[in-house]
Structure formats: structure tokens, C-alpha cells
PDB file of C-alpha atoms and ligand atoms in Angstrom:
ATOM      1  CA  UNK A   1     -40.202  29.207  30.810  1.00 69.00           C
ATOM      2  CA  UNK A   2     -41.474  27.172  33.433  1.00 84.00           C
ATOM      3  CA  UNK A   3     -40.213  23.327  34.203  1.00 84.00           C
ATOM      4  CA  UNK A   4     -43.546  21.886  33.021  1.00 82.00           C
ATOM      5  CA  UNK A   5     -44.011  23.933  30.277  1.00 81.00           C
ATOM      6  CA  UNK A   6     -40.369  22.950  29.063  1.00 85.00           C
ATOM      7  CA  UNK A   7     -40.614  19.039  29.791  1.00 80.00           C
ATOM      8  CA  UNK A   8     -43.700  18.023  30.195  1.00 81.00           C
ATOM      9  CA  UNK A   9     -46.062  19.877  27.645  1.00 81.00           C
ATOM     10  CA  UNK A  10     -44.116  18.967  25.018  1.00 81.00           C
ATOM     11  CA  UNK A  11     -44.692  15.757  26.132  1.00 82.00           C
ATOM     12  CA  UNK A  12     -48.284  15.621  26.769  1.00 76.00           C
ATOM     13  CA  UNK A  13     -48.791  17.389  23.282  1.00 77.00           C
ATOM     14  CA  UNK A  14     -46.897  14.457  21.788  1.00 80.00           C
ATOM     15  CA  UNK A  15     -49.237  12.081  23.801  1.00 75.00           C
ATOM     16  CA  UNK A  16     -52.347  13.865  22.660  1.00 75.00           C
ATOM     17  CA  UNK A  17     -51.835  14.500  18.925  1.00 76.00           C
ATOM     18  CA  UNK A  18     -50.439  10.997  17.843  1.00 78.00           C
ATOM     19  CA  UNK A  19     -53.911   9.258  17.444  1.00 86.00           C
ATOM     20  CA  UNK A  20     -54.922   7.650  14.012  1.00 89.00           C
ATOM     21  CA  UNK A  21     -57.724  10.261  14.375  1.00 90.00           C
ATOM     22  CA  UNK A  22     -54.817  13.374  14.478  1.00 92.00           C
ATOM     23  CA  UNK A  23     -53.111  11.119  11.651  1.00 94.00           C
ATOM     24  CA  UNK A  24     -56.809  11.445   9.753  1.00 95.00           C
ATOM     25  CA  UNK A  25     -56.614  15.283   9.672  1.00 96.00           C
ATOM     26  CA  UNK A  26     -52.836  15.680   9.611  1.00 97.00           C
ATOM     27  CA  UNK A  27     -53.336  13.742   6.046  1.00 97.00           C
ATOM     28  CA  UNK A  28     -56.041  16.182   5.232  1.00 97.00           C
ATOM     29  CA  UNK A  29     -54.201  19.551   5.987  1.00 98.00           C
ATOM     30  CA  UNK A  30     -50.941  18.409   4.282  1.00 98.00           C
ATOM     31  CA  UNK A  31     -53.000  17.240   1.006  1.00 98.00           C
ATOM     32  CA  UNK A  32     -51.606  19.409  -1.438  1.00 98.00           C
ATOM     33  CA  UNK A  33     -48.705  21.099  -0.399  1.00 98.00           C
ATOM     34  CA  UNK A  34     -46.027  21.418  -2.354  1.00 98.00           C
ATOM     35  CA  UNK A  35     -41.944  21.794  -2.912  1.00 98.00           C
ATOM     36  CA  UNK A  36     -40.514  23.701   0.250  1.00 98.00           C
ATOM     37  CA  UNK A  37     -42.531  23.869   3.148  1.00 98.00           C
ATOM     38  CA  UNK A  38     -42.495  26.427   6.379  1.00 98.00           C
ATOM     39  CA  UNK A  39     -43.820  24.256   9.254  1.00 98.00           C
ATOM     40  CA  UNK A  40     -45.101  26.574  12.285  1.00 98.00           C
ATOM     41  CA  UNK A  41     -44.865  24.872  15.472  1.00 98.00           C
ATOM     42  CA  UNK A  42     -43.252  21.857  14.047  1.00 98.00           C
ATOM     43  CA  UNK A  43     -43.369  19.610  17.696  1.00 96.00           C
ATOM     44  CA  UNK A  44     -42.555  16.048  17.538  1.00 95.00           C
ATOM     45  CA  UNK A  45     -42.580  16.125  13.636  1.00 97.00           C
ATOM     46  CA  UNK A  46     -45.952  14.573  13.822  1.00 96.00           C
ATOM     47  CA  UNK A  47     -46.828  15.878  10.568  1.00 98.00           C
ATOM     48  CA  UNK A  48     -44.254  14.092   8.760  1.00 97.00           C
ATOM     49  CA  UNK A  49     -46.082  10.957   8.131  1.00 96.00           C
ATOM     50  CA  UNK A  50     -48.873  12.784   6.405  1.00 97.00           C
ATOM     51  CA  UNK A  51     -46.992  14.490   3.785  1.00 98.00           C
ATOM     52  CA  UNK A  52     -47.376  14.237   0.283  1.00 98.00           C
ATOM     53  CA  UNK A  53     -44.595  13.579  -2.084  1.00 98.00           C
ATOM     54  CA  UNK A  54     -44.725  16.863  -3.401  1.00 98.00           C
ATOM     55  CA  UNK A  55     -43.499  18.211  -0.624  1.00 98.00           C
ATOM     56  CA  UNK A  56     -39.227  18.467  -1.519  1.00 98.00           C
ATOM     57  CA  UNK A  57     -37.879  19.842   2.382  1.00 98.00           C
ATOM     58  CA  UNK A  58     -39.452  21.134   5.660  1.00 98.00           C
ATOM     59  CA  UNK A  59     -37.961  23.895   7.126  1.00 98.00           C
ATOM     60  CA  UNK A  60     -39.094  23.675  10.409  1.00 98.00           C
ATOM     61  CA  UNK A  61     -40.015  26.676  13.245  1.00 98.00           C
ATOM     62  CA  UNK A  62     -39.548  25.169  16.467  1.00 97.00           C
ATOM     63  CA  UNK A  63     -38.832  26.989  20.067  1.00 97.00           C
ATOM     64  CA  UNK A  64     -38.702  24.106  22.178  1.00 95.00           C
ATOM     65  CA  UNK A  65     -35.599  21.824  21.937  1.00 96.00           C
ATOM     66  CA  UNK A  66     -37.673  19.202  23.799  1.00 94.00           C
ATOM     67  CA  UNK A  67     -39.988  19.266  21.273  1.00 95.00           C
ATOM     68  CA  UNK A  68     -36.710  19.132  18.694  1.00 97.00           C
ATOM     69  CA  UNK A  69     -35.134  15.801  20.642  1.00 96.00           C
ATOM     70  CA  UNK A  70     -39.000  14.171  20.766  1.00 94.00           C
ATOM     71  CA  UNK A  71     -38.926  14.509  16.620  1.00 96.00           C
ATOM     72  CA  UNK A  72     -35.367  13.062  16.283  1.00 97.00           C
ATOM     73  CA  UNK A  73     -37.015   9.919  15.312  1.00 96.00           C
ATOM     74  CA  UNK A  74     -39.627  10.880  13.103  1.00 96.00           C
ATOM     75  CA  UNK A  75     -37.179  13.229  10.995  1.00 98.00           C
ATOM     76  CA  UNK A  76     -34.567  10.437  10.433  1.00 97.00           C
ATOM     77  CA  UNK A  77     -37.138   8.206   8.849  1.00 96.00           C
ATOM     78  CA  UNK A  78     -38.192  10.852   7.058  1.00 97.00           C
ATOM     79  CA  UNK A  79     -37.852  10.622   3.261  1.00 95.00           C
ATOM     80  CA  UNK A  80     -38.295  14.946   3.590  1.00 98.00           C
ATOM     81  CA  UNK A  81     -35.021  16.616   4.499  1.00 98.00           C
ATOM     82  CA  UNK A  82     -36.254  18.705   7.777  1.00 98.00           C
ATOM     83  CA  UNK A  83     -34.205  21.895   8.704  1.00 98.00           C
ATOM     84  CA  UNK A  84     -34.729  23.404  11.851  1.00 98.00           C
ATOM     85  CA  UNK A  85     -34.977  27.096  10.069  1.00 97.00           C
ATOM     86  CA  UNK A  86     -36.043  29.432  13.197  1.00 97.00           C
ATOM     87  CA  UNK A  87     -37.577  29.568  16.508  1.00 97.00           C
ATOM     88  CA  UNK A  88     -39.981  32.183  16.369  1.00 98.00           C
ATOM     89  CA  UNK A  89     -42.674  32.038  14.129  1.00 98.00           C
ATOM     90  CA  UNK A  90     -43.423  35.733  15.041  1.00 98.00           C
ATOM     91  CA  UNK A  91     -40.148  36.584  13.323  1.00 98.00           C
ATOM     92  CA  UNK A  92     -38.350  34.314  10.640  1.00 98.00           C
ATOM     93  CA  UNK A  93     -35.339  34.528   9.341  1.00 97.00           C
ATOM     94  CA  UNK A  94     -36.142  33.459   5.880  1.00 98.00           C
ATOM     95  CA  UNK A  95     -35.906  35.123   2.680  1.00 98.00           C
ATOM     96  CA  UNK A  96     -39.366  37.086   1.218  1.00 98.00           C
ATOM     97  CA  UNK A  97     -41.083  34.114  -1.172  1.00 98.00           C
ATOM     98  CA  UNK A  98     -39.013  32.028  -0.462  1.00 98.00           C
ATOM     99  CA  UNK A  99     -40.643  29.413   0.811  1.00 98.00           C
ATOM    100  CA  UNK A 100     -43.931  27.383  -1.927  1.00 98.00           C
ATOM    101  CA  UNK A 101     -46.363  26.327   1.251  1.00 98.00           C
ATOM    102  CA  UNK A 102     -46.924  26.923   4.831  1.00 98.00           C
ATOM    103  CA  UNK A 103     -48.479  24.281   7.225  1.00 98.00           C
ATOM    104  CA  UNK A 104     -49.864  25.298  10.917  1.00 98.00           C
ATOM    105  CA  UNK A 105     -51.241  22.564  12.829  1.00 98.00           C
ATOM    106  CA  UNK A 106     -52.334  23.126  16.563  1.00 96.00           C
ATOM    107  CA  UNK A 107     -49.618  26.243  17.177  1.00 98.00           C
ATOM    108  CA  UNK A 108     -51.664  29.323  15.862  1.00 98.00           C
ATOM    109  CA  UNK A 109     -53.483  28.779  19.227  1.00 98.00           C
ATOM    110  CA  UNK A 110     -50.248  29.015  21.271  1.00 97.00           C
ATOM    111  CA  UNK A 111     -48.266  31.308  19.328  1.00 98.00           C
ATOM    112  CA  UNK A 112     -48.408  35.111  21.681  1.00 98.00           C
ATOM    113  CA  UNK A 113     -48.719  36.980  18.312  1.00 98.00           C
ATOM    114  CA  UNK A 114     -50.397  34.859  15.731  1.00 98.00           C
ATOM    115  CA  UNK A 115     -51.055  37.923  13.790  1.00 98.00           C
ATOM    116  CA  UNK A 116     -47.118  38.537  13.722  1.00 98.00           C
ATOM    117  CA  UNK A 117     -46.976  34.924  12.430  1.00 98.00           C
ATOM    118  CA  UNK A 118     -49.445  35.210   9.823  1.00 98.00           C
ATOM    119  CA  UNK A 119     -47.488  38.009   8.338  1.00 98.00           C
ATOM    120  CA  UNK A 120     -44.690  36.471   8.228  1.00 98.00           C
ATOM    121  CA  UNK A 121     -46.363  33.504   6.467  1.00 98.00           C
ATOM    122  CA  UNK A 122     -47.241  35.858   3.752  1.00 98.00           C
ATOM    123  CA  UNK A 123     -43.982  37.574   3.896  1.00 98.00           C
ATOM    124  CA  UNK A 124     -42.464  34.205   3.268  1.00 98.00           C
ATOM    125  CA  UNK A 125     -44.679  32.659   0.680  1.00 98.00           C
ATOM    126  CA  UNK A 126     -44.423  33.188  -2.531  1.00 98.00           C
ATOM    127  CA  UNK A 127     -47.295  34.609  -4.639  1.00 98.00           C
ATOM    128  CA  UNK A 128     -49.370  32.008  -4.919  1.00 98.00           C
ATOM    129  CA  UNK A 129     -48.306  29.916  -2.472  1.00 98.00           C
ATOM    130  CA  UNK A 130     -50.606  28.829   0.327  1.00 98.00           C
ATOM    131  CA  UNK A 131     -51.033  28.146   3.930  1.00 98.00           C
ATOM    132  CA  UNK A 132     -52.587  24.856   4.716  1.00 98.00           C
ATOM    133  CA  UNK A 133     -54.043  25.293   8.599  1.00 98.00           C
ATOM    134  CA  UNK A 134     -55.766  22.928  11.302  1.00 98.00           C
ATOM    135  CA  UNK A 135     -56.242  24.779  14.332  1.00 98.00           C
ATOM    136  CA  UNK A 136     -58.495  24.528  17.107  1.00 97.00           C
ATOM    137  CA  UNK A 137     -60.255  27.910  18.521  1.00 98.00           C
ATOM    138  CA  UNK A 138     -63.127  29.918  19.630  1.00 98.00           C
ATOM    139  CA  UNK A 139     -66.294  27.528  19.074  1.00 98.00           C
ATOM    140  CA  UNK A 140     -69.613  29.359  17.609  1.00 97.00           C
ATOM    141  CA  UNK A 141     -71.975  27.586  20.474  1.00 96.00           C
ATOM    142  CA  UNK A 142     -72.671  29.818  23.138  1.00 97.00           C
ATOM    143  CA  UNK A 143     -72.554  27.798  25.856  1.00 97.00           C
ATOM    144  CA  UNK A 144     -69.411  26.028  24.864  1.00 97.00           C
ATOM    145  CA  UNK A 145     -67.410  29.636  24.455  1.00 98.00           C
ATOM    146  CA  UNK A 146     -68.807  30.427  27.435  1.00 98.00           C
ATOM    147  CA  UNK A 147     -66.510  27.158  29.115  1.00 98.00           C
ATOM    148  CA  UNK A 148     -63.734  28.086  26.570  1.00 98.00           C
ATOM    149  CA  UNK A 149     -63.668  31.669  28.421  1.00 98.00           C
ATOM    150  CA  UNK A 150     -63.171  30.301  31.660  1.00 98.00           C
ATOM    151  CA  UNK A 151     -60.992  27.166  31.217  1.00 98.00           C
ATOM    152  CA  UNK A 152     -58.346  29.388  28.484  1.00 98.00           C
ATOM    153  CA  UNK A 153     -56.521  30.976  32.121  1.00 97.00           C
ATOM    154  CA  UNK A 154     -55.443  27.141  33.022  1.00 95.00           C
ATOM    155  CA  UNK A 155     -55.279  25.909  29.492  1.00 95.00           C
ATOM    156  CA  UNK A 156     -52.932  28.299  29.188  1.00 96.00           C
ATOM    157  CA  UNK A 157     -50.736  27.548  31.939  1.00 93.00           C
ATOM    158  CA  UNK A 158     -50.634  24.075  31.564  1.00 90.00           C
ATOM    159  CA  UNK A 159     -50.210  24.606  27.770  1.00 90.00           C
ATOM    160  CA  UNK A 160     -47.970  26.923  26.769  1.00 90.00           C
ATOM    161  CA  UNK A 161     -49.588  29.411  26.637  1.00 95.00           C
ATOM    162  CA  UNK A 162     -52.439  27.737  24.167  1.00 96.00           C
ATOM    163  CA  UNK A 163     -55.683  30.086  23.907  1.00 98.00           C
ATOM    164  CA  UNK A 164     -59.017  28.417  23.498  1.00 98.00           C
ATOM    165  CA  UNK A 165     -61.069  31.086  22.009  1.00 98.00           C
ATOM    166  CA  UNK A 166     -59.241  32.531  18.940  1.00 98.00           C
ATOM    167  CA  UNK A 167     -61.105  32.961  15.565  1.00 98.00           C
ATOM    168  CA  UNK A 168     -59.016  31.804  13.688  1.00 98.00           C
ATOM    169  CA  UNK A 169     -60.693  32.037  10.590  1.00 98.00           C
ATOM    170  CA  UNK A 170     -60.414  36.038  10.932  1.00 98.00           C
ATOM    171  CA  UNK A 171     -56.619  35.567  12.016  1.00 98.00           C
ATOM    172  CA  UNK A 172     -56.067  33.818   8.502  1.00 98.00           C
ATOM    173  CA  UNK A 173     -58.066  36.598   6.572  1.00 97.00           C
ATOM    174  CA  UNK A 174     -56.977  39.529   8.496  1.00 97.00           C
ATOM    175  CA  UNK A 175     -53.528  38.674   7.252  1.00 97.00           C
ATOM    176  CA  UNK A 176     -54.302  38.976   3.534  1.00 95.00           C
ATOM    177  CA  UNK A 177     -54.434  35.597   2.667  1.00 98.00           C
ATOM    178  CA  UNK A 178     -57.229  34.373   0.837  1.00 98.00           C
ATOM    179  CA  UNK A 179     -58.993  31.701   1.854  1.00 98.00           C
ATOM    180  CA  UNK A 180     -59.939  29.307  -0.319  1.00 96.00           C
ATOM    181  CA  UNK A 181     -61.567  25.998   1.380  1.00 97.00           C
ATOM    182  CA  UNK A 182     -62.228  26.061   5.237  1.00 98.00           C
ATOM    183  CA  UNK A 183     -64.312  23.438   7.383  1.00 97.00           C
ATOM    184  CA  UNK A 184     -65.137  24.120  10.513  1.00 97.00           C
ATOM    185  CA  UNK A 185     -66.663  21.385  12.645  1.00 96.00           C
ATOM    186  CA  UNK A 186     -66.160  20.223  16.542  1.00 96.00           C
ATOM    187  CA  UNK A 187     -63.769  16.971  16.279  1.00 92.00           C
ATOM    188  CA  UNK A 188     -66.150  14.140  17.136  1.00 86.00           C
ATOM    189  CA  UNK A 189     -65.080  13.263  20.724  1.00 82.00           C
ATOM    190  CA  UNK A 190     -67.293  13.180  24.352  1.00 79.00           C
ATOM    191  CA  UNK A 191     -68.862  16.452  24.521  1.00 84.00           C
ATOM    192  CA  UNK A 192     -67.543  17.703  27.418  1.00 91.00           C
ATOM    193  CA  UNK A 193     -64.421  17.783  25.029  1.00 92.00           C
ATOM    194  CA  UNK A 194     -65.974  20.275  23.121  1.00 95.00           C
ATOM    195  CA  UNK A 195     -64.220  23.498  24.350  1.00 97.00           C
ATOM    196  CA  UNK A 196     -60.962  22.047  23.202  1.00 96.00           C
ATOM    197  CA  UNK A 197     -62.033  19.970  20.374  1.00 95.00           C
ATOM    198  CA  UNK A 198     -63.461  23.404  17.766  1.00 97.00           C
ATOM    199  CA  UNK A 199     -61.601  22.799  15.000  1.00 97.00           C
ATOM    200  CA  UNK A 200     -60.792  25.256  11.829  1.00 98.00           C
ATOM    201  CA  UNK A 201     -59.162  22.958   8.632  1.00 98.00           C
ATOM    202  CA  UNK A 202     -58.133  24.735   5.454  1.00 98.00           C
ATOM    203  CA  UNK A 203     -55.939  26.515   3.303  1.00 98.00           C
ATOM    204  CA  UNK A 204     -55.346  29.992   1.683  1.00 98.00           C
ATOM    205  CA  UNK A 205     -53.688  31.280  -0.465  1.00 98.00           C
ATOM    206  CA  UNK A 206     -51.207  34.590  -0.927  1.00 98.00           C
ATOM    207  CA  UNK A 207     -52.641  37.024  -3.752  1.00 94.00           C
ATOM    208  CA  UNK A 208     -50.400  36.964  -6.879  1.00 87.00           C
TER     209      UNK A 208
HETATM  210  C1  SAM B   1     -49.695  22.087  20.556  1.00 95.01           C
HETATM  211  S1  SAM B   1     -48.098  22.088  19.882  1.00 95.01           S
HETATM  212  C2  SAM B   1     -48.383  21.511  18.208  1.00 95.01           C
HETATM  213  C3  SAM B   1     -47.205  20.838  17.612  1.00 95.01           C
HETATM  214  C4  SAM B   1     -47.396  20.306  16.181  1.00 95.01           C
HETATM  215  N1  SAM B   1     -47.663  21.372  15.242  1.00 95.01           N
HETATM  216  C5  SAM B   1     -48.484  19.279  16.101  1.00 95.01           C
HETATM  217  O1  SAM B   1     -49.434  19.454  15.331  1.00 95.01           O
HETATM  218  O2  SAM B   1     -48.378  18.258  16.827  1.00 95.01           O
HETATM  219  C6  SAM B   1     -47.722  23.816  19.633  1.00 95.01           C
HETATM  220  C7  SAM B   1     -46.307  24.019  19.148  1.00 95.01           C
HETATM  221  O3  SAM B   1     -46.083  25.420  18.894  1.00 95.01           O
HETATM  222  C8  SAM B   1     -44.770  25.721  19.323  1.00 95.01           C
HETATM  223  N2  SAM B   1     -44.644  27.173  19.516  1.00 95.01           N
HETATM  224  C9  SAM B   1     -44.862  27.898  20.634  1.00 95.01           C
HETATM  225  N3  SAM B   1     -44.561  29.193  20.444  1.00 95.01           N
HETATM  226  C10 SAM B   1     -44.128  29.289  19.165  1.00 95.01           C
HETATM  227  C11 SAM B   1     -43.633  30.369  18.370  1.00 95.01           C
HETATM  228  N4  SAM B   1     -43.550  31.622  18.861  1.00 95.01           N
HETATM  229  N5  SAM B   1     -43.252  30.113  17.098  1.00 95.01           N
HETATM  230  C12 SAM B   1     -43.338  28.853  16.593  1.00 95.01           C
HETATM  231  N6  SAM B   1     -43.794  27.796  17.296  1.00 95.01           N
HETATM  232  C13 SAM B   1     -44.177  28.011  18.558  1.00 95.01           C
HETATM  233  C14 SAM B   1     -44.614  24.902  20.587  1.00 95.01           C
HETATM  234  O4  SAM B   1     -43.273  24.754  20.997  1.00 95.01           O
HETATM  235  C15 SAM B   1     -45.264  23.587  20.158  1.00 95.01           C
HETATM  236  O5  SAM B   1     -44.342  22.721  19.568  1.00 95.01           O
END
């Protein structure tokens, strides 16, 4: 790992997601979830603040210790207990349904194999359970995934390796979860934002 991708994306991601906008949707993606939670991509613990109090612990995938020091805060206010429970979303180290709900919030992009991921999700989850998701990705404007093409080489260099034109709508189906509300709508912002601003919001759910 490169020097700016270990201490200063982690950094500009905590800059960048920590609007009362990102606080708008973070509160929408975590309505509904419930007991123990498997948090992909868990950051700066952003999400914390937007969970409901259904939610009993976090146990929280996170490869970047940066990322892990930036959250220190957030999880000591926390009312949640937060474990740091693997670094790999690709491959957990949890227990088959063990876990009640899944939350993914801007890491399916960045994740190498978000199809590994998803299946551990479902692995994971118990029957039943769901995956709450809000993800940016591949926009359905022609022009715009035209600009998503050619800015994803340096998005992904400056980003951690964060890909601009993933469906990931199909990624969440191919997997063999079911899902059960989506919206899909550009985040209102300038719109020469647009390539990065395609958002996916949902939730679905593993097949008894
Ligand atoms: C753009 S940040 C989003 C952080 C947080 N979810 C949020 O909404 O603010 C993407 C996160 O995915 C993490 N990540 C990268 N590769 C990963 C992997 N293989 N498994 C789990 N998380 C990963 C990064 O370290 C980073 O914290």
C-alpha cells in the first residue's frame, strides 16, 4: 500500500462523507437493522450516529488501522459495543448466520472482489437477515458513464482502489440476496459531480 493511500485517503474519505447530507442517507440505510451487525468497510465509524436502537453490537471489517485510530472517537461515544471482527471483507472469519444484518456504505466500490464480499455477506447472515447498502456506481446516463470510464484509472489511485462504474444493483442480486427496496438516484450536488455522485440505497434480504 502506497503512503497516500495509507494516510491520506482515509483521511480525505473522512473529510468527504461527514456532511449532514452523508448523515441524511447514513440514517436512511441503517433504518431497520437489527441485533448484531457486520459493517463492511467500517472507516471512521461514520455510521455510528445513524444507528437505530435495535442494533445490539457492530462487528466491524476494517483493513486500514488509520481508518481504525480516525473512529476511536466515534466508537467510545458509542452506546453500540464495536468489535473490530476482520480485515477482509472478501474473507471473514465469522461463524455461518451468525451475524442478524449487514450494512455497506461507500466500500462495495473499493472492495477488489465485491462478489467475494457479497458471499460472504450471505454466508454470514442468517436466513432472513438482510443487507442494508448505499453505494455509489456505474450511472445509467450515457454521457456521464462515459466520464466514469475515463476518470475510474485516477479515482482509483487516489482512492483505494474505488471503481466508479460498478452495477451494483447486479452485484447485490448476483449474490442471492433478494432485493427488496432499492432507489437509485444521482445525489443532488453540481453536475459535474455526477460521475461520482450515482448512488444505489437499499436492502435485501437472504432467502429463508
Ligand atoms: C470510501 S471508504 C467508506 C468508509 C465508510 N463505510 C463510510 O461510509 O464512511 C471505503 C472503506 O472500505 C475499506 N476497505 C477497503 N478494502 C476493503 C476490504 N477488502 N474489506 C473491507 N473493507 C475494505 C477501506 O479501508 C475504507 O475504510
Amino acid at each position: 500500500m502506497s503512503w497516500w493511500t495509507t494516510h491520506v485517503t482515509p483521511r480525505l474519505v473522512e473529510v468527504g462523507s461527514t456532511s449532514d447530507a452523508m448523515l441524511a442517507y447514513r440514517r436512511r440505510v441503517c433504518a431497520g437493522l437489527t441485533g448484531r451487525v457486520v459493517e463492511l468497510g467500517f472507516g471512521g465509524g461514520a455510521n455510528l450516529e445513524a444507528l437505530p436502537p435495535e442494533v445490539t453490537s457492530i462487528v466491524a471489517i476494517e483493513p486500514s488501522d488509520v481508518a481504525w485510530q480516525l473512529s476511536e472517537k466515534r466508537r467510545t461515544r458509542s452506546a453500540v459495543p464495536v468489535e473490530r471482527g476482520g480485515l477482509d471483507g472478501q474473507r471473514l472469519d465469522l461463524p455461518d448466520e451468525s451475524a442478524d444484518s449487514a450494512l455497506s456504505t461507500l466500500t462495495l466500490c473499493t472492495i477488489p472482489d465485491a462478489e467475494a464480499a457479497l458471499r460472504e455477506v450471505v454466508r454470514v447472515l442468517r436466513p432472513g437477515g438482510a443487507l442494508h447498502f448505499f453505494e455509489h456506481g456505474l450511472a445509467p446516463d450515457a454521457d456521464v458513464e462515459r466520464w466514469q470510464h475515463r476518470l475510474e484509472p485516477m479515482q482509483m489511485r487516489l482512492f483505494d482502489g474505488c471503481h466508479l462504474t460498478r452495477r451494483i444493483d447486479q452485484l447485490v442480486e448476483g449474490s442471492g440476496l433478494a432485493i427488496d427496496t432499492i432507489e437509485r438516484a444521482y445525489a443532488p450536488s453540481l453536475g459535474v459531480m455526477r460521475p461520482w455522485l450515482y448512488a444505489y440505497l437499499g436492502r435485501a434480504v437472504r432467502p429463508a
